Short mmCIF file of N, CA and C in Angstrom, two decimals:
data_model
loop_
_atom_site.label_atom_id
_atom_site.label_comp_id
_atom_site.label_asym_id
_atom_site.label_seq_id
_atom_site.Cartn_x
_atom_site.Cartn_y
_atom_site.Cartn_z
N UNK P 168 13.40 195.90 -1.66
CA UNK P 168 13.29 194.67 -2.42
C UNK P 168 11.82 194.25 -2.57
N UNK P 169 11.04 194.42 -1.51
CA UNK P 169 9.63 194.02 -1.58
C UNK P 169 8.88 194.86 -2.60
N UNK P 170 9.16 196.15 -2.64
CA UNK P 170 8.49 197.03 -3.60
C UNK P 170 8.89 196.65 -5.04
N UNK P 171 10.17 196.34 -5.25
CA UNK P 171 10.64 195.94 -6.57
C UNK P 171 9.99 194.63 -7.00
N UNK P 172 9.93 193.67 -6.08
CA UNK P 172 9.30 192.39 -6.38
C UNK P 172 7.84 192.57 -6.74
N UNK P 173 7.14 193.42 -6.00
CA UNK P 173 5.73 193.68 -6.28
C UNK P 173 5.56 194.31 -7.67
N UNK P 174 6.42 195.25 -8.00
CA UNK P 174 6.37 195.90 -9.31
C UNK P 174 6.64 194.91 -10.44
N UNK P 175 7.66 194.08 -10.27
CA UNK P 175 7.99 193.07 -11.28
C UNK P 175 6.84 192.09 -11.44
N UNK P 176 6.24 191.68 -10.34
CA UNK P 176 5.11 190.74 -10.42
C UNK P 176 3.91 191.37 -11.12
N UNK P 177 3.63 192.62 -10.83
CA UNK P 177 2.52 193.31 -11.50
C UNK P 177 2.78 193.44 -13.00
N UNK P 178 4.00 193.80 -13.35
CA UNK P 178 4.36 193.91 -14.77
C UNK P 178 4.25 192.56 -15.46
N UNK P 179 4.74 191.52 -14.82
CA UNK P 179 4.65 190.17 -15.39
C UNK P 179 3.19 189.75 -15.59
N UNK P 180 2.35 190.04 -14.63
CA UNK P 180 0.92 189.71 -14.76
C UNK P 180 0.29 190.44 -15.94
N UNK P 181 0.64 191.70 -16.12
CA UNK P 181 0.08 192.47 -17.23
C UNK P 181 0.59 191.95 -18.58
N UNK P 182 1.87 191.63 -18.65
CA UNK P 182 2.43 191.06 -19.89
C UNK P 182 1.74 189.74 -20.21
N UNK P 183 1.57 188.91 -19.20
CA UNK P 183 0.90 187.61 -19.39
C UNK P 183 -0.54 187.82 -19.88
N UNK P 184 -1.24 188.80 -19.31
CA UNK P 184 -2.62 189.07 -19.70
C UNK P 184 -2.69 189.48 -21.17
N UNK P 185 -1.80 190.35 -21.60
CA UNK P 185 -1.80 190.82 -22.99
C UNK P 185 -1.43 189.69 -23.95
N UNK P 186 -0.41 188.92 -23.60
CA UNK P 186 0.06 187.87 -24.51
C UNK P 186 -0.89 186.68 -24.56
N UNK P 187 -1.67 186.48 -23.50
CA UNK P 187 -2.60 185.35 -23.45
C UNK P 187 -3.54 185.35 -24.65
N UNK P 188 -4.01 186.51 -25.04
CA UNK P 188 -4.98 186.62 -26.13
C UNK P 188 -4.35 186.98 -27.47
N UNK P 189 -3.03 187.04 -27.54
CA UNK P 189 -2.36 187.38 -28.79
C UNK P 189 -2.63 186.29 -29.82
N UNK P 190 -2.91 186.65 -31.08
CA UNK P 190 -3.23 185.67 -32.12
C UNK P 190 -2.16 184.58 -32.29
N UNK P 191 -0.91 184.92 -32.16
CA UNK P 191 0.15 183.90 -32.29
C UNK P 191 0.01 182.86 -31.20
N UNK P 192 -0.25 183.29 -29.98
CA UNK P 192 -0.40 182.34 -28.88
C UNK P 192 -1.68 181.52 -29.01
N UNK P 193 -2.74 182.13 -29.50
CA UNK P 193 -3.97 181.37 -29.73
C UNK P 193 -3.73 180.28 -30.77
N UNK P 194 -3.01 180.60 -31.83
CA UNK P 194 -2.70 179.62 -32.87
C UNK P 194 -1.83 178.50 -32.31
N UNK P 195 -0.87 178.84 -31.49
CA UNK P 195 -0.01 177.81 -30.89
C UNK P 195 -0.80 176.86 -30.01
N UNK P 196 -1.76 177.40 -29.25
CA UNK P 196 -2.59 176.53 -28.40
C UNK P 196 -3.41 175.57 -29.25
N UNK P 197 -3.91 176.05 -30.38
CA UNK P 197 -4.71 175.20 -31.27
C UNK P 197 -3.88 174.09 -31.90
N UNK P 198 -2.58 174.34 -32.04
CA UNK P 198 -1.70 173.37 -32.69
C UNK P 198 -1.00 172.45 -31.70
N UNK P 199 -1.36 172.51 -30.42
CA UNK P 199 -0.69 171.66 -29.42
C UNK P 199 -0.86 170.21 -29.81
N UNK P 200 0.23 169.49 -29.87
CA UNK P 200 0.21 168.11 -30.36
C UNK P 200 -0.55 167.15 -29.46
N UNK P 201 -0.36 167.27 -28.18
CA UNK P 201 -0.92 166.28 -27.27
C UNK P 201 -1.97 166.84 -26.31
N UNK P 202 -2.27 168.09 -26.45
CA UNK P 202 -3.28 168.70 -25.59
C UNK P 202 -2.86 168.81 -24.14
N UNK P 203 -1.57 168.87 -23.90
CA UNK P 203 -1.08 168.97 -22.52
C UNK P 203 -0.55 170.37 -22.27
N UNK P 204 -0.75 170.84 -21.08
CA UNK P 204 -0.24 172.16 -20.70
C UNK P 204 1.07 171.98 -19.92
N UNK P 205 2.01 172.88 -20.16
CA UNK P 205 3.30 172.83 -19.49
C UNK P 205 3.48 174.03 -18.57
N UNK P 206 4.35 173.85 -17.59
CA UNK P 206 4.73 174.96 -16.72
C UNK P 206 6.24 175.07 -16.76
N UNK P 207 6.73 176.30 -16.73
CA UNK P 207 8.17 176.52 -16.68
C UNK P 207 8.48 177.54 -15.60
N UNK P 208 9.47 177.23 -14.81
CA UNK P 208 9.91 178.15 -13.77
C UNK P 208 11.37 178.48 -14.07
N UNK P 209 11.60 179.76 -14.36
CA UNK P 209 12.93 180.23 -14.73
C UNK P 209 13.60 180.89 -13.53
N UNK P 210 14.91 181.15 -13.63
CA UNK P 210 15.64 181.71 -12.48
C UNK P 210 15.03 182.98 -11.92
N UNK P 211 14.44 183.83 -12.73
CA UNK P 211 13.89 185.07 -12.21
C UNK P 211 12.64 184.84 -11.37
N UNK P 212 12.07 183.66 -11.43
CA UNK P 212 10.88 183.35 -10.63
C UNK P 212 11.17 183.46 -9.14
N UNK P 213 12.41 183.34 -8.78
CA UNK P 213 12.77 183.42 -7.36
C UNK P 213 12.36 184.76 -6.75
N UNK P 214 12.15 185.77 -7.59
CA UNK P 214 11.70 187.07 -7.09
C UNK P 214 10.36 186.92 -6.37
N UNK P 215 9.48 186.07 -6.92
CA UNK P 215 8.14 185.94 -6.37
C UNK P 215 8.03 184.84 -5.31
N UNK P 216 9.06 184.02 -5.16
CA UNK P 216 8.97 182.98 -4.16
C UNK P 216 9.67 181.71 -4.58
N UNK P 217 9.26 180.61 -4.00
CA UNK P 217 9.94 179.33 -4.18
C UNK P 217 9.64 178.69 -5.53
N UNK P 218 10.70 178.26 -6.20
CA UNK P 218 10.54 177.54 -7.46
C UNK P 218 9.82 176.21 -7.21
N UNK P 219 10.23 175.52 -6.15
CA UNK P 219 9.63 174.23 -5.86
C UNK P 219 8.13 174.35 -5.60
N UNK P 220 7.74 175.34 -4.81
CA UNK P 220 6.31 175.53 -4.53
C UNK P 220 5.54 175.87 -5.80
N UNK P 221 6.14 176.70 -6.64
CA UNK P 221 5.47 177.11 -7.87
C UNK P 221 5.22 175.94 -8.80
N UNK P 222 6.23 175.11 -9.02
CA UNK P 222 6.06 173.98 -9.94
C UNK P 222 5.14 172.92 -9.32
N UNK P 223 5.23 172.70 -8.01
CA UNK P 223 4.33 171.74 -7.35
C UNK P 223 2.88 172.20 -7.47
N UNK P 224 2.65 173.48 -7.27
CA UNK P 224 1.29 174.02 -7.39
C UNK P 224 0.75 173.80 -8.80
N UNK P 225 1.58 174.07 -9.80
CA UNK P 225 1.13 173.90 -11.19
C UNK P 225 0.79 172.46 -11.49
N UNK P 226 1.58 171.54 -10.97
CA UNK P 226 1.35 170.12 -11.25
C UNK P 226 0.20 169.54 -10.43
N UNK P 227 0.09 169.95 -9.19
CA UNK P 227 -0.95 169.35 -8.34
C UNK P 227 -2.33 169.94 -8.56
N UNK P 228 -2.41 171.16 -9.08
CA UNK P 228 -3.71 171.76 -9.34
C UNK P 228 -4.26 171.38 -10.70
N UNK P 229 -3.41 170.78 -11.53
CA UNK P 229 -3.86 170.39 -12.87
C UNK P 229 -3.70 171.48 -13.91
N UNK P 230 -3.13 172.62 -13.54
CA UNK P 230 -2.93 173.66 -14.55
C UNK P 230 -1.81 173.29 -15.51
N UNK P 231 -0.98 172.30 -15.14
CA UNK P 231 0.06 171.79 -16.03
C UNK P 231 0.20 170.29 -15.82
N UNK P 232 0.48 169.58 -16.89
CA UNK P 232 0.68 168.14 -16.79
C UNK P 232 2.16 167.76 -16.75
N UNK P 233 3.02 168.68 -17.10
CA UNK P 233 4.45 168.48 -16.96
C UNK P 233 5.11 169.83 -16.80
N UNK P 234 6.35 169.80 -16.30
CA UNK P 234 6.98 171.08 -16.05
C UNK P 234 8.49 171.04 -16.20
N UNK P 235 9.07 172.21 -16.24
CA UNK P 235 10.51 172.40 -16.35
C UNK P 235 10.91 173.46 -15.34
N UNK P 236 11.91 173.15 -14.55
CA UNK P 236 12.44 174.11 -13.59
C UNK P 236 13.90 174.34 -13.93
N UNK P 237 14.25 175.56 -14.25
CA UNK P 237 15.64 175.90 -14.56
C UNK P 237 16.36 176.18 -13.25
N UNK P 238 17.39 175.40 -12.97
CA UNK P 238 18.18 175.57 -11.75
C UNK P 238 19.51 176.20 -12.15
N UNK P 239 19.67 177.45 -11.84
CA UNK P 239 20.81 178.23 -12.29
C UNK P 239 22.14 177.66 -11.83
N UNK P 240 22.20 177.14 -10.61
CA UNK P 240 23.47 176.59 -10.10
C UNK P 240 23.97 175.45 -10.97
N UNK P 241 23.07 174.57 -11.40
CA UNK P 241 23.46 173.46 -12.27
C UNK P 241 23.96 174.00 -13.61
N UNK P 242 23.24 174.94 -14.15
CA UNK P 242 23.59 175.56 -15.43
C UNK P 242 24.95 176.26 -15.36
N UNK P 243 25.15 177.06 -14.34
CA UNK P 243 26.41 177.81 -14.21
C UNK P 243 27.62 176.89 -14.10
N UNK P 244 27.48 175.79 -13.37
CA UNK P 244 28.60 174.86 -13.25
C UNK P 244 28.97 174.27 -14.60
N UNK P 245 27.98 174.03 -15.44
CA UNK P 245 28.27 173.54 -16.78
C UNK P 245 29.04 174.55 -17.61
N UNK P 246 28.61 175.82 -17.52
CA UNK P 246 29.31 176.88 -18.26
C UNK P 246 30.74 177.05 -17.77
N UNK P 247 30.94 176.85 -16.48
CA UNK P 247 32.26 177.02 -15.88
C UNK P 247 33.11 175.76 -15.96
N UNK P 248 32.55 174.71 -16.56
CA UNK P 248 33.23 173.42 -16.72
C UNK P 248 33.62 172.79 -15.38
N UNK P 249 32.76 172.97 -14.40
CA UNK P 249 32.97 172.36 -13.08
C UNK P 249 32.06 171.15 -12.99
N UNK P 250 32.47 170.08 -13.62
CA UNK P 250 31.64 168.88 -13.76
C UNK P 250 31.23 168.29 -12.41
N UNK P 251 32.18 168.19 -11.48
CA UNK P 251 31.84 167.58 -10.18
C UNK P 251 30.78 168.41 -9.44
N UNK P 252 30.89 169.73 -9.52
CA UNK P 252 29.89 170.59 -8.89
C UNK P 252 28.54 170.46 -9.59
N UNK P 253 28.57 170.35 -10.91
CA UNK P 253 27.32 170.20 -11.66
C UNK P 253 26.62 168.91 -11.23
N UNK P 254 27.38 167.83 -11.14
CA UNK P 254 26.81 166.55 -10.71
C UNK P 254 26.25 166.66 -9.29
N UNK P 255 26.99 167.32 -8.40
CA UNK P 255 26.53 167.47 -7.02
C UNK P 255 25.21 168.24 -6.96
N UNK P 256 25.14 169.37 -7.69
CA UNK P 256 23.91 170.15 -7.69
C UNK P 256 22.76 169.35 -8.31
N UNK P 257 23.04 168.59 -9.37
CA UNK P 257 21.99 167.79 -9.99
C UNK P 257 21.48 166.72 -9.04
N UNK P 258 22.37 166.14 -8.25
CA UNK P 258 21.95 165.16 -7.25
C UNK P 258 21.03 165.79 -6.20
N UNK P 259 21.35 167.02 -5.80
CA UNK P 259 20.50 167.74 -4.85
C UNK P 259 19.11 167.97 -5.46
N UNK P 260 19.09 168.37 -6.73
CA UNK P 260 17.81 168.58 -7.42
C UNK P 260 17.02 167.27 -7.47
N UNK P 261 17.71 166.16 -7.75
CA UNK P 261 17.04 164.86 -7.80
C UNK P 261 16.38 164.52 -6.46
N UNK P 262 17.07 164.81 -5.35
CA UNK P 262 16.50 164.57 -4.02
C UNK P 262 15.26 165.44 -3.83
N UNK P 263 15.35 166.71 -4.24
CA UNK P 263 14.20 167.62 -4.10
C UNK P 263 13.01 167.11 -4.89
N UNK P 264 13.26 166.64 -6.12
CA UNK P 264 12.16 166.13 -6.95
C UNK P 264 11.52 164.91 -6.27
N UNK P 265 12.34 164.08 -5.66
CA UNK P 265 11.82 162.90 -4.97
C UNK P 265 10.93 163.24 -3.79
N UNK P 266 11.05 164.47 -3.28
CA UNK P 266 10.24 164.90 -2.14
C UNK P 266 8.95 165.59 -2.56
N UNK P 267 8.77 165.78 -3.85
CA UNK P 267 7.54 166.43 -4.32
C UNK P 267 6.35 165.54 -4.05
N UNK P 268 5.22 166.15 -3.72
CA UNK P 268 4.02 165.33 -3.50
C UNK P 268 3.60 164.67 -4.81
N UNK P 269 2.96 163.55 -4.70
CA UNK P 269 2.46 162.90 -5.90
C UNK P 269 1.22 163.62 -6.38
N UNK P 270 0.94 163.53 -7.64
CA UNK P 270 -0.23 164.18 -8.22
C UNK P 270 -0.92 163.19 -9.15
N UNK P 271 -2.18 163.40 -9.42
CA UNK P 271 -2.88 162.47 -10.29
C UNK P 271 -2.33 162.53 -11.71
N UNK P 272 -2.27 161.39 -12.34
CA UNK P 272 -1.81 161.34 -13.73
C UNK P 272 -3.01 161.59 -14.65
N UNK P 273 -2.82 162.46 -15.61
CA UNK P 273 -3.92 162.79 -16.53
C UNK P 273 -3.81 162.00 -17.80
#
């Protein structure tokens, strides 16, 4: 598992490096409406470590001014029409967000 995670992380870094300078992405950065940077943590991010740590780092270091964390358990409950479970998982997420360190507002 560790070798696979290392390989996936290296591949992701290389993809990010190539796409960073792609003309489409450069144009999108120039067209940003509010000049704010976003961070997104998707379910596959768990390969590299904690979603909570990743989004907190992005927000507290200033590399992002807002973020989105996809929580698969909440999403899956919605697809399965398990409303009570979805609400329960969302409440857990709300508690976790409340425990995040505060960061300076930009």
